[in-house]
Amino acid sequence: MDIIESHIVPTGVTKTRLSDYGKGIFKLLPSRKGFKKAILRGNILVDGEVASTGHWVMPGQEIALKNTSQRSIKVLEKVVPVVYEDEHLAIINKPGGLMVSGNSFQTLVNALPFNLKESAEEDKLPVFYPVHRIDAPTCGLVMIAKTKRAQIKLGSMFEQKEIEKTYRAVVHGIPSPEKGTVDMPVDGKPSVSNYNCIRQSKSKRFGDLSVVDLQPLTGRTHQLRKHMQLLGHPILGDKLYGTPDNILHAKGLFLCASRLKFVHPLSNKLLDISIDPPNKFDYYINREAKRYEMSISE
């Protein structure tokens, strides 16, 4: 039997209905509604047996998400740039505004069959599997497992922090010091990020803007966005953590997952994959700098 994901119920969990407990335990099923649908389709197993929505979860049980014999997703015919691909994994450049997965048809998961080649390996996954997530407004690199071996090993590598992730962002103001570490809890959990200011520019509208490279050392939800806001330098275009004047019409969030560095889990080859952020990064900063120069020369 081909299992996509599995989860062991930890000690301390009180007696809970499976349909309530399952939200978020599998990356491919982040919502309660999606998890419940998977139960009704017979894709959820508890200790190897097909489960029902009324099953009671107890500590020590293994909950598994199994594959179907054919792809169970509707294909979204949307071109997504493929930055790297082999038989075991792929790295794509997700556009800003596209969710990685979810109940919507307009997701990266639905677009992957339109953009990636089916693996020739025996343990190929019938559904291409994103092994990590980035926020919908964030653009940039997302790693995809194409085989079961890659899925398991990459998942472990992310948990062991063996994959180096770098983001490029435009923020308000100039961080001081210009290079440092943010060690501030996010949602009550320890959270650490590194930042490095690589460019500064004057802005008529904002006073100063900075381009920064960010490295999350922990994996909290919206960690980089929250950390920069806590530093007093929110990311440009951030509707959740910025101020009302932070929003630029139709420009989106100025945050890009720009680099992934890791050892390939099957070939042991070092991969260092990077992309340039969207053109809007340089365009907006250069435009603001020109407007500032014009305003002081008047």
JSON list of N, CA, C and O in Angstrom, two decimals, residues 8 10 16 21 30 44 56-57 65 82 111 128 141 149 165 183 190 202 222 241 245 260 271 278 281-282 285:
[
{"chain": "A", "resi": 8, "resn": "ILE", "atom": "N", "xyz": [1.93, 9.98, 13.84]},
{"chain": "A", "resi": 8, "resn": "ILE", "atom": "CA", "xyz": [1.71, 9.24, 15.08]},
{"chain": "A", "resi": 8, "resn": "ILE", "atom": "C", "xyz": [1.10, 10.18, 16.10]},
{"chain": "A", "resi": 8, "resn": "ILE", "atom": "O", "xyz": [1.65, 11.25, 16.38]},
{"chain": "A", "resi": 10, "resn": "PRO", "atom": "N", "xyz": [0.61, 11.86, 19.35]},
{"chain": "A", "resi": 10, "resn": "PRO", "atom": "CA", "xyz": [1.51, 11.94, 20.50]},
{"chain": "A", "resi": 10, "resn": "PRO", "atom": "C", "xyz": [0.80, 11.68, 21.82]},
{"chain": "A", "resi": 10, "resn": "PRO", "atom": "O", "xyz": [-0.43, 11.76, 21.91]},
{"chain": "A", "resi": 16, "resn": "THR", "atom": "N", "xyz": [-10.38, 12.38, 20.92]},
{"chain": "A", "resi": 16, "resn": "THR", "atom": "CA", "xyz": [-10.88, 13.37, 19.97]},
{"chain": "A", "resi": 16, "resn": "THR", "atom": "C", "xyz": [-11.37, 12.66, 18.71]},
{"chain": "A", "resi": 16, "resn": "THR", "atom": "O", "xyz": [-10.77, 11.69, 18.28]},
{"chain": "A", "resi": 21, "resn": "TYR", "atom": "N", "xyz": [-9.56, 16.15, 14.77]},
{"chain": "A", "resi": 21, "resn": "TYR", "atom": "CA", "xyz": [-8.12, 16.09, 15.06]},
{"chain": "A", "resi": 21, "resn": "TYR", "atom": "C", "xyz": [-7.27, 16.30, 13.81]},
{"chain": "A", "resi": 21, "resn": "TYR", "atom": "O", "xyz": [-6.17, 16.85, 13.88]},
{"chain": "A", "resi": 30, "resn": "PRO", "atom": "N", "xyz": [-4.51, 20.71, 4.48]},
{"chain": "A", "resi": 30, "resn": "PRO", "atom": "CA", "xyz": [-4.36, 21.69, 5.56]},
{"chain": "A", "resi": 30, "resn": "PRO", "atom": "C", "xyz": [-5.66, 22.10, 6.24]},
{"chain": "A", "resi": 30, "resn": "PRO", "atom": "O", "xyz": [-5.63, 22.67, 7.32]},
{"chain": "A", "resi": 44, "resn": "ILE", "atom": "N", "xyz": [-8.00, 7.83, 4.31]},
{"chain": "A", "resi": 44, "resn": "ILE", "atom": "CA", "xyz": [-7.38, 7.96, 5.63]},
{"chain": "A", "resi": 44, "resn": "ILE", "atom": "C", "xyz": [-7.44, 6.60, 6.34]},
{"chain": "A", "resi": 44, "resn": "ILE", "atom": "O", "xyz": [-8.50, 5.99, 6.46]},
{"chain": "A", "resi": 56, "resn": "TRP", "atom": "N", "xyz": [-12.52, 7.63, 17.01]},
{"chain": "A", "resi": 56, "resn": "TRP", "atom": "CA", "xyz": [-11.92, 8.38, 18.12]},
{"chain": "A", "resi": 56, "resn": "TRP", "atom": "C", "xyz": [-10.41, 8.19, 18.12]},
{"chain": "A", "resi": 56, "resn": "TRP", "atom": "O", "xyz": [-9.90, 7.07, 18.11]},
{"chain": "A", "resi": 57, "resn": "VAL", "atom": "N", "xyz": [-9.68, 9.30, 18.11]},
{"chain": "A", "resi": 57, "resn": "VAL", "atom": "CA", "xyz": [-8.22, 9.29, 18.07]},
{"chain": "A", "resi": 57, "resn": "VAL", "atom": "C", "xyz": [-7.67, 9.10, 19.47]},
{"chain": "A", "resi": 57, "resn": "VAL", "atom": "O", "xyz": [-8.11, 9.76, 20.42]},
{"chain": "A", "resi": 65, "resn": "LEU", "atom": "N", "xyz": [-2.21, 8.85, 5.27]},
{"chain": "A", "resi": 65, "resn": "LEU", "atom": "CA", "xyz": [-2.89, 9.30, 4.05]},
{"chain": "A", "resi": 65, "resn": "LEU", "atom": "C", "xyz": [-2.37, 8.44, 2.91]},
{"chain": "A", "resi": 65, "resn": "LEU", "atom": "O", "xyz": [-1.17, 8.45, 2.62]},
{"chain": "A", "resi": 82, "resn": "VAL", "atom": "N", "xyz": [9.82, 26.13, -14.04]},
{"chain": "A", "resi": 82, "resn": "VAL", "atom": "CA", "xyz": [10.55, 25.04, -13.41]},
{"chain": "A", "resi": 82, "resn": "VAL", "atom": "C", "xyz": [12.04, 25.40, -13.41]},
{"chain": "A", "resi": 82, "resn": "VAL", "atom": "O", "xyz": [12.64, 25.56, -14.46]},
{"chain": "A", "resi": 111, "resn": "ALA", "atom": "N", "xyz": [-1.45, 22.76, -10.36]},
{"chain": "A", "resi": 111, "resn": "ALA", "atom": "CA", "xyz": [-0.70, 23.15, -11.56]},
{"chain": "A", "resi": 111, "resn": "ALA", "atom": "C", "xyz": [0.52, 22.28, -11.82]},
{"chain": "A", "resi": 111, "resn": "ALA", "atom": "O", "xyz": [1.04, 22.26, -12.93]},
{"chain": "A", "resi": 128, "resn": "PHE", "atom": "N", "xyz": [2.35, 14.93, -7.20]},
{"chain": "A", "resi": 128, "resn": "PHE", "atom": "CA", "xyz": [3.57, 15.65, -6.84]},
{"chain": "A", "resi": 128, "resn": "PHE", "atom": "C", "xyz": [3.38, 16.34, -5.49]},
{"chain": "A", "resi": 128, "resn": "PHE", "atom": "O", "xyz": [2.33, 16.95, -5.23]},
{"chain": "A", "resi": 141, "resn": "LEU", "atom": "N", "xyz": [10.87, 30.11, -4.69]},
{"chain": "A", "resi": 141, "resn": "LEU", "atom": "CA", "xyz": [11.23, 28.70, -4.82]},
{"chain": "A", "resi": 141, "resn": "LEU", "atom": "C", "xyz": [10.45, 27.80, -3.86]},
{"chain": "A", "resi": 141, "resn": "LEU", "atom": "O", "xyz": [10.39, 28.07, -2.66]},
{"chain": "A", "resi": 149, "resn": "ARG", "atom": "N", "xyz": [10.91, 8.14, -1.86]},
{"chain": "A", "resi": 149, "resn": "ARG", "atom": "CA", "xyz": [12.20, 8.29, -1.17]},
{"chain": "A", "resi": 149, "resn": "ARG", "atom": "C", "xyz": [12.56, 9.75, -0.98]},
{"chain": "A", "resi": 149, "resn": "ARG", "atom": "O", "xyz": [13.02, 10.17, 0.10]},
{"chain": "A", "resi": 165, "resn": "LYS", "atom": "N", "xyz": [17.45, 28.14, 3.52]},
{"chain": "A", "resi": 165, "resn": "LYS", "atom": "CA", "xyz": [16.49, 28.94, 2.77]},
{"chain": "A", "resi": 165, "resn": "LYS", "atom": "C", "xyz": [16.82, 30.43, 2.92]},
{"chain": "A", "resi": 165, "resn": "LYS", "atom": "O", "xyz": [17.08, 30.90, 4.03]},
{"chain": "A", "resi": 183, "resn": "ASP", "atom": "N", "xyz": [15.69, 37.34, 17.41]},
{"chain": "A", "resi": 183, "resn": "ASP", "atom": "CA", "xyz": [15.32, 36.22, 18.28]},
{"chain": "A", "resi": 183, "resn": "ASP", "atom": "C", "xyz": [14.11, 36.66, 19.09]},
{"chain": "A", "resi": 183, "resn": "ASP", "atom": "O", "xyz": [14.23, 37.15, 20.22]},
{"chain": "A", "resi": 190, "resn": "PRO", "atom": "N", "xyz": [9.49, 29.91, 20.30]},
{"chain": "A", "resi": 190, "resn": "PRO", "atom": "CA", "xyz": [10.81, 30.45, 19.96]},
{"chain": "A", "resi": 190, "resn": "PRO", "atom": "C", "xyz": [10.98, 30.56, 18.45]},
{"chain": "A", "resi": 190, "resn": "PRO", "atom": "O", "xyz": [10.67, 29.61, 17.71]},
{"chain": "A", "resi": 202, "resn": "LYS", "atom": "N", "xyz": [16.75, 56.10, -0.75]},
{"chain": "A", "resi": 202, "resn": "LYS", "atom": "CA", "xyz": [15.81, 57.11, -0.30]},
{"chain": "A", "resi": 202, "resn": "LYS", "atom": "C", "xyz": [14.49, 56.95, -1.04]},
{"chain": "A", "resi": 202, "resn": "LYS", "atom": "O", "xyz": [14.44, 56.45, -2.16]},
{"chain": "A", "resi": 222, "resn": "HIS", "atom": "N", "xyz": [4.34, 32.83, 8.99]},
{"chain": "A", "resi": 222, "resn": "HIS", "atom": "CA", "xyz": [4.57, 34.27, 8.76]},
{"chain": "A", "resi": 222, "resn": "HIS", "atom": "C", "xyz": [5.78, 34.79, 9.55]},
{"chain": "A", "resi": 222, "resn": "HIS", "atom": "O", "xyz": [5.83, 35.98, 9.88]},
{"chain": "A", "resi": 241, "resn": "TYR", "atom": "N", "xyz": [0.70, 42.75, 8.28]},
{"chain": "A", "resi": 241, "resn": "TYR", "atom": "CA", "xyz": [1.58, 43.25, 9.34]},
{"chain": "A", "resi": 241, "resn": "TYR", "atom": "C", "xyz": [2.16, 44.64, 9.06]},
{"chain": "A", "resi": 241, "resn": "TYR", "atom": "O", "xyz": [2.94, 45.14, 9.86]},
{"chain": "A", "resi": 245, "resn": "ASP", "atom": "N", "xyz": [-0.53, 52.69, 4.80]},
{"chain": "A", "resi": 245, "resn": "ASP", "atom": "CA", "xyz": [0.23, 53.30, 3.71]},
{"chain": "A", "resi": 245, "resn": "ASP", "atom": "C", "xyz": [1.29, 52.36, 3.14]},
{"chain": "A", "resi": 245, "resn": "ASP", "atom": "O", "xyz": [2.01, 52.70, 2.20]},
{"chain": "A", "resi": 260, "resn": "LEU", "atom": "N", "xyz": [17.65, 28.20, -2.38]},
{"chain": "A", "resi": 260, "resn": "LEU", "atom": "CA", "xyz": [17.62, 26.95, -1.64]},
{"chain": "A", "resi": 260, "resn": "LEU", "atom": "C", "xyz": [18.98, 26.26, -1.80]},
{"chain": "A", "resi": 260, "resn": "LEU", "atom": "O", "xyz": [19.44, 26.06, -2.93]},
{"chain": "A", "resi": 271, "resn": "LEU", "atom": "N", "xyz": [23.38, 21.10, -4.15]},
{"chain": "A", "resi": 271, "resn": "LEU", "atom": "CA", "xyz": [22.59, 21.95, -5.03]},
{"chain": "A", "resi": 271, "resn": "LEU", "atom": "C", "xyz": [22.44, 23.33, -4.39]},
{"chain": "A", "resi": 271, "resn": "LEU", "atom": "O", "xyz": [22.10, 23.44, -3.21]},
{"chain": "A", "resi": 278, "resn": "PRO", "atom": "N", "xyz": [11.35, 39.26, -8.54]},
{"chain": "A", "resi": 278, "resn": "PRO", "atom": "CA", "xyz": [10.63, 39.90, -9.66]},
{"chain": "A", "resi": 278, "resn": "PRO", "atom": "C", "xyz": [11.17, 41.29, -9.97]},
{"chain": "A", "resi": 278, "resn": "PRO", "atom": "O", "xyz": [11.74, 41.97, -9.12]},
{"chain": "A", "resi": 281, "resn": "PHE", "atom": "N", "xyz": [10.92, 44.63, -7.76]},
{"chain": "A", "resi": 281, "resn": "PHE", "atom": "CA", "xyz": [11.79, 45.01, -6.66]},
{"chain": "A", "resi": 281, "resn": "PHE", "atom": "C", "xyz": [12.69, 46.18, -7.06]},
{"chain": "A", "resi": 281, "resn": "PHE", "atom": "O", "xyz": [12.67, 47.24, -6.44]},
{"chain": "A", "resi": 282, "resn": "ASP", "atom": "N", "xyz": [13.50, 45.98, -8.09]},
{"chain": "A", "resi": 282, "resn": "ASP", "atom": "CA", "xyz": [14.42, 47.05, -8.54]},
{"chain": "A", "resi": 282, "resn": "ASP", "atom": "C", "xyz": [13.65, 48.22, -9.13]},
{"chain": "A", "resi": 282, "resn": "ASP", "atom": "O", "xyz": [14.02, 49.38, -8.91]},
{"chain": "A", "resi": 285, "resn": "ILE", "atom": "N", "xyz": [12.12, 50.51, -6.31]},
{"chain": "A", "resi": 285, "resn": "ILE", "atom": "CA", "xyz": [13.15, 51.21, -5.54]},
{"chain": "A", "resi": 285, "resn": "ILE", "atom": "C", "xyz": [13.80, 52.30, -6.39]},
{"chain": "A", "resi": 285, "resn": "ILE", "atom": "O", "xyz": [14.02, 53.43, -5.93]}
]
